[in-house]
PDB file of C-alpha atoms in Angstrom:
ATOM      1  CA  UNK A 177     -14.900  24.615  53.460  1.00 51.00           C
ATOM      2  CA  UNK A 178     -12.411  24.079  51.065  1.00 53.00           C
ATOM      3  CA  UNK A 179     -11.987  25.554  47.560  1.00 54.00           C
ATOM      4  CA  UNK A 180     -11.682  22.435  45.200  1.00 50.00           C
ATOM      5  CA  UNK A 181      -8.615  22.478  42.909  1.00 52.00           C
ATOM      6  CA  UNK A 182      -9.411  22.074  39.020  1.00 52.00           C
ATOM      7  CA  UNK A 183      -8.244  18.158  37.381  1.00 48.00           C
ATOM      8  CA  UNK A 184      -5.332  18.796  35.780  1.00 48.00           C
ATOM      9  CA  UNK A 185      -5.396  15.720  33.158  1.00 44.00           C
ATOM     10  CA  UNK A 186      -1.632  14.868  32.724  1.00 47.00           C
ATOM     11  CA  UNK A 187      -1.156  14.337  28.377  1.00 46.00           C
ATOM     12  CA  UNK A 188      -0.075  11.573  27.072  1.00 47.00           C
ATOM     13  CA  UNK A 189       3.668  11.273  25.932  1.00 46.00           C
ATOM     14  CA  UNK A 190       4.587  11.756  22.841  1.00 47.00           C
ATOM     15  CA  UNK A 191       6.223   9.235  21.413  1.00 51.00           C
ATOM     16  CA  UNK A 192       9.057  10.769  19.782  1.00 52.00           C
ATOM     17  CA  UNK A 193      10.018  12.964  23.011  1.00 55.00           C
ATOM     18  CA  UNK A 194      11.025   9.997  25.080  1.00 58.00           C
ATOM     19  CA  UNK A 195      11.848  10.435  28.763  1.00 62.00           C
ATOM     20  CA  UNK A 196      12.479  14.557  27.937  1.00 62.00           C
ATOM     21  CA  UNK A 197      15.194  14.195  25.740  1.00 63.00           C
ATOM     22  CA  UNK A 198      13.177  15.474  22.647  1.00 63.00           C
ATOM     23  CA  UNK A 199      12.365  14.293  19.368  1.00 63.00           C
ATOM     24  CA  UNK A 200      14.173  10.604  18.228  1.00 62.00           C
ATOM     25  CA  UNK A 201      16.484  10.489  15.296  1.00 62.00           C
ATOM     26  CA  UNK A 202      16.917   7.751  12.848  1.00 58.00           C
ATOM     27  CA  UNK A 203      18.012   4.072  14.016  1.00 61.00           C
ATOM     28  CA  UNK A 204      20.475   4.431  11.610  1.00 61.00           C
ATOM     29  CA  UNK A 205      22.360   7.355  12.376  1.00 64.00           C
ATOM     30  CA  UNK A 206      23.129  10.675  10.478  1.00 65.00           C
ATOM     31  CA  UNK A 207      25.634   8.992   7.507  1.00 68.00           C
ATOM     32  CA  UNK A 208      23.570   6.251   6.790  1.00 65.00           C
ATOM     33  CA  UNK A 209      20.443   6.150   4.351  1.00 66.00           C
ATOM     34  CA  UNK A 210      16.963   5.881   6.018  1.00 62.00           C
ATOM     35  CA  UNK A 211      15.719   1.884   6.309  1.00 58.00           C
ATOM     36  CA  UNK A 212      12.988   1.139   4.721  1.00 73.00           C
ATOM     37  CA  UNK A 213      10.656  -2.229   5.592  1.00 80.00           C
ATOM     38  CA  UNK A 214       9.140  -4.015   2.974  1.00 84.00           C
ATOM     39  CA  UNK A 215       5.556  -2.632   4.181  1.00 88.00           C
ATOM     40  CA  UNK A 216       6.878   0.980   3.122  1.00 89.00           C
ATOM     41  CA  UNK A 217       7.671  -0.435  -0.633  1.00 91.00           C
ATOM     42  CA  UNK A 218       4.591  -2.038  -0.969  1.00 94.00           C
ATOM     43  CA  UNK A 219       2.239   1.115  -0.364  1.00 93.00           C
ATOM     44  CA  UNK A 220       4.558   3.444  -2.030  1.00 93.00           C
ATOM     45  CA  UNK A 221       5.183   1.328  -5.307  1.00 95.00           C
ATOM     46  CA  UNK A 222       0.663   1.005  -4.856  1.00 96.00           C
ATOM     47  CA  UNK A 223       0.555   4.878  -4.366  1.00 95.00           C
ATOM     48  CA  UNK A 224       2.874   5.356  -7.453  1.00 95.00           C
ATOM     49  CA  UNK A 225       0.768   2.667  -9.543  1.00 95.00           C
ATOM     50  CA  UNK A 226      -2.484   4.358  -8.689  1.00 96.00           C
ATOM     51  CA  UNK A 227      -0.673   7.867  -9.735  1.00 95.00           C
ATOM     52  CA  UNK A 228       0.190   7.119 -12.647  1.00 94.00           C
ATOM     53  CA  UNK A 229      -2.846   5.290 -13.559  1.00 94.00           C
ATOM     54  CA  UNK A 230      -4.539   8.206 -12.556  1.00 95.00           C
ATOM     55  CA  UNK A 231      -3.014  10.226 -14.904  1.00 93.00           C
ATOM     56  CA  UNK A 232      -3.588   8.055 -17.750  1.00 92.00           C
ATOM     57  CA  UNK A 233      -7.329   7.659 -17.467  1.00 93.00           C
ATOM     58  CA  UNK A 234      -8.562  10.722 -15.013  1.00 93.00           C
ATOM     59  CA  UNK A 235     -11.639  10.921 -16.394  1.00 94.00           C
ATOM     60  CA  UNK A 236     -12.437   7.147 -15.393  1.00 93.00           C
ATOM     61  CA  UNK A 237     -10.260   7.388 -11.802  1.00 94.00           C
ATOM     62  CA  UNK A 238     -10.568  10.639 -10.351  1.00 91.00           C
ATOM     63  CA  UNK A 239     -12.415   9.750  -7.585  1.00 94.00           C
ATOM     64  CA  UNK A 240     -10.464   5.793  -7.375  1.00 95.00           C
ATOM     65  CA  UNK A 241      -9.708   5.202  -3.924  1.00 96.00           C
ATOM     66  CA  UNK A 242      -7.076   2.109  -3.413  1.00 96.00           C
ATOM     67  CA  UNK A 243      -6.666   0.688   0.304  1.00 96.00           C
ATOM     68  CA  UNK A 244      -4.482  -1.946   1.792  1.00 95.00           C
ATOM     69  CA  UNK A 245      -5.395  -4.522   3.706  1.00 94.00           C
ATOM     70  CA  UNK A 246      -3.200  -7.111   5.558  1.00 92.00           C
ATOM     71  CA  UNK A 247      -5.279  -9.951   4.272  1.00 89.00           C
ATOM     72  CA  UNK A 248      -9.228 -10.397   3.476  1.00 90.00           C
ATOM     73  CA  UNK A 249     -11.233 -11.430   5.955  1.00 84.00           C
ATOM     74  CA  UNK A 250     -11.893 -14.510   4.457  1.00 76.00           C
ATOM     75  CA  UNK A 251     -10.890 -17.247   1.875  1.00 68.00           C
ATOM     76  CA  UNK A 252     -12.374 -17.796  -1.470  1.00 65.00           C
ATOM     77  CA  UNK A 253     -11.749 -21.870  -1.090  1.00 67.00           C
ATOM     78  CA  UNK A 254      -9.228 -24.202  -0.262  1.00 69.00           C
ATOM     79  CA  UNK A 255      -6.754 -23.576  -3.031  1.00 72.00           C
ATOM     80  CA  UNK A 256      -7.453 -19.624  -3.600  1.00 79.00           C
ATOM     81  CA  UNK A 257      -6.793 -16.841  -1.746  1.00 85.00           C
ATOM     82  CA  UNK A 258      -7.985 -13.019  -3.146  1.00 90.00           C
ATOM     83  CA  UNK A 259      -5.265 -11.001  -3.387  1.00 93.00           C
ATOM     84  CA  UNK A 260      -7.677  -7.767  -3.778  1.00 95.00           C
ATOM     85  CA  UNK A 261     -10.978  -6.665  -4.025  1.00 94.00           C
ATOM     86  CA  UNK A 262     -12.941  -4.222  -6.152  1.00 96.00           C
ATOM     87  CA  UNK A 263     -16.078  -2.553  -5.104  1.00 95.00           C
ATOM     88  CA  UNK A 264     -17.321  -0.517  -8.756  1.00 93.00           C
ATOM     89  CA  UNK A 265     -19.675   0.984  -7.208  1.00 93.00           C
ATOM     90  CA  UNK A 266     -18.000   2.811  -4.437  1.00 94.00           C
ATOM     91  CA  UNK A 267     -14.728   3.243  -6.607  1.00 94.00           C
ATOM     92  CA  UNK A 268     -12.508   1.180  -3.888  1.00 96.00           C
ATOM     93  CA  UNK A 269     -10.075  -0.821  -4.621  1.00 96.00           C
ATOM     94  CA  UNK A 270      -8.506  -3.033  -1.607  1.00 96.00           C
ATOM     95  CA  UNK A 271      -5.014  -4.840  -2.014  1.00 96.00           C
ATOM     96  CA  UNK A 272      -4.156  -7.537   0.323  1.00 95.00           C
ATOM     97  CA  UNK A 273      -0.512  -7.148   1.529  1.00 94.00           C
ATOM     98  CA  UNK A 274      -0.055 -10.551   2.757  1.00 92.00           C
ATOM     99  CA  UNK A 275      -1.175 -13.025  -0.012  1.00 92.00           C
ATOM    100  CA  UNK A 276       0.110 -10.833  -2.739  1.00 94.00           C
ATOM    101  CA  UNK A 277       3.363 -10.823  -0.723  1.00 92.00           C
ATOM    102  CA  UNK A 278       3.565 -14.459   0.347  1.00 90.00           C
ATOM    103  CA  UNK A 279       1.838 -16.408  -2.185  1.00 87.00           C
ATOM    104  CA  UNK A 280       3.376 -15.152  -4.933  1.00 85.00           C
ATOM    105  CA  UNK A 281       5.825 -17.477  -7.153  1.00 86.00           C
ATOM    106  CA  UNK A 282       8.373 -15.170  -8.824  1.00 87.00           C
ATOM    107  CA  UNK A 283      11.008 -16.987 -10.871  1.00 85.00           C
ATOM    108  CA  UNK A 284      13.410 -14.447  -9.582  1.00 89.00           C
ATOM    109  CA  UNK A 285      13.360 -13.129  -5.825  1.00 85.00           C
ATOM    110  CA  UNK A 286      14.878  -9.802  -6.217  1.00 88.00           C
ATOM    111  CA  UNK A 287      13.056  -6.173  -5.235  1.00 88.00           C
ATOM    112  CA  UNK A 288      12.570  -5.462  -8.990  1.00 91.00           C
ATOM    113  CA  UNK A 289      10.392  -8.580  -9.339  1.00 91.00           C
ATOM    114  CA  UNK A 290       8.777  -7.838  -6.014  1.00 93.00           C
ATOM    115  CA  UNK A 291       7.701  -4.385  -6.939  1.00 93.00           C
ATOM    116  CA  UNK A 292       6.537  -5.791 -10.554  1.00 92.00           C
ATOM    117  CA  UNK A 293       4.335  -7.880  -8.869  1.00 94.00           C
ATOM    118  CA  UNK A 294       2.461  -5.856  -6.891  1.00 95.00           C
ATOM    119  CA  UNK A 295       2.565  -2.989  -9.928  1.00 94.00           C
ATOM    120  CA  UNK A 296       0.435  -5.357 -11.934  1.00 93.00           C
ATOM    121  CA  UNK A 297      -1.974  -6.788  -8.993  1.00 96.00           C
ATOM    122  CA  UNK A 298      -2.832  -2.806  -8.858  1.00 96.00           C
ATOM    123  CA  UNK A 299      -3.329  -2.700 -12.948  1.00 95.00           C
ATOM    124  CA  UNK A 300      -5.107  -6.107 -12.363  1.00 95.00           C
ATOM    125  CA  UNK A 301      -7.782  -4.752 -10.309  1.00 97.00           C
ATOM    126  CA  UNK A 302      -8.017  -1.062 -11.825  1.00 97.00           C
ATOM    127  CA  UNK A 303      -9.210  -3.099 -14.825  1.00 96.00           C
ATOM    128  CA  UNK A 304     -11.464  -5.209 -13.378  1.00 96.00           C
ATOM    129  CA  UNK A 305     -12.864  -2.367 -11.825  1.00 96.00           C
ATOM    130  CA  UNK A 306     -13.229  -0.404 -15.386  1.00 95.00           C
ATOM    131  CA  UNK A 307     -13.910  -3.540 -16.942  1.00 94.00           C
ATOM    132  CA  UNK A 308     -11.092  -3.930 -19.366  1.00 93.00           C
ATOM    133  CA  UNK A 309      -8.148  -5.767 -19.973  1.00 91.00           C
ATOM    134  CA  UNK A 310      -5.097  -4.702 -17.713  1.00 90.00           C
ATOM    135  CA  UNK A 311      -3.144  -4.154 -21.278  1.00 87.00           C
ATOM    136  CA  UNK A 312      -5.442  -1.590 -22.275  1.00 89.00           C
ATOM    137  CA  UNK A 313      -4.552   0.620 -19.280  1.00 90.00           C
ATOM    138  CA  UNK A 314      -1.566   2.097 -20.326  1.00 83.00           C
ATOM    139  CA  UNK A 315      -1.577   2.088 -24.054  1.00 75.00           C
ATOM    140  CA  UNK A 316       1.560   1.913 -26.292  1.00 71.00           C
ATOM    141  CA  UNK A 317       3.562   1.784 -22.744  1.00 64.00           C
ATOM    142  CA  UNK A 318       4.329  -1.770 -23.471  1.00 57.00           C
ATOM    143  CA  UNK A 319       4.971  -1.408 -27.333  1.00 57.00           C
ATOM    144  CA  UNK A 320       8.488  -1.936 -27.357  1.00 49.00           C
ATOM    145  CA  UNK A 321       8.256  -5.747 -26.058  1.00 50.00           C
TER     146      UNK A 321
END
């Protein structure tokens, strides 16, 4: 009778080791700056936000948790769309990528604007979820205006 050879379960490429010729580099070669797409903006100017919010009130956001969604499941009603939601209870916060993105009407397409934008949809819901105005949130940091 013959001895039955152990299943040897082939692993799954990686993907960065492509056809064994190891790990990719960037698309845009060694003497060019790293690309960045506008999905990498938007969570890293929301991770910044909900930093430094974080250090203004820690008592009241220690625990915050913000996620991003591409869009809400569902629409509010014909004309609106939510551009996040806030669950107090839980802490969460969830931005939607897509409407605040798409339907937003900035008087001045630029990446500045852009990253304003989604800077005060994050204050926006932070103080709906502490219930307070989103002025209040960082005090005297808008003084000078």
């Amino acid at each position: 009778m013959p001895r039955s050879r152990p299943v040897r379960y082939a692993m799954p490429a990686r993907r960065s080791d492509r056809h064994g010729r190891g790990a990719r580099g960037p698309v845009t070669g060694p003497h060019l700056p790293l690309l960045q797409d506008r999905i990498d903006v938007f969570e890293m100017t929301v991770a910044t936000t909900a930093d430094f919010l974080k250090g203004v009130w820690p008592d009241e956001l220690s625990d915050m948790r913000v996620l991003i969604a591409a869009a809400p499941s569902a629409a509010l009603g014909y004309d609106e769309v939510q551009r996040w939601g806030v669950d107090p209870a839980h802490k969460t916060i969830t931005l939607y990528r897509v409407p605040i993105e798409r339907l937003a009407k900035l008087h001045r397409d630029d990446d500045l604007h852009r990253k304003l934008l989604v800077e005060s949809c994050v204050f926006r819901a932070v103080a709906e979820m502490l219930g307070r105005d989103p002025w209040d949130l960082a005090p005297g940091r808008f003084g000078h205006y």
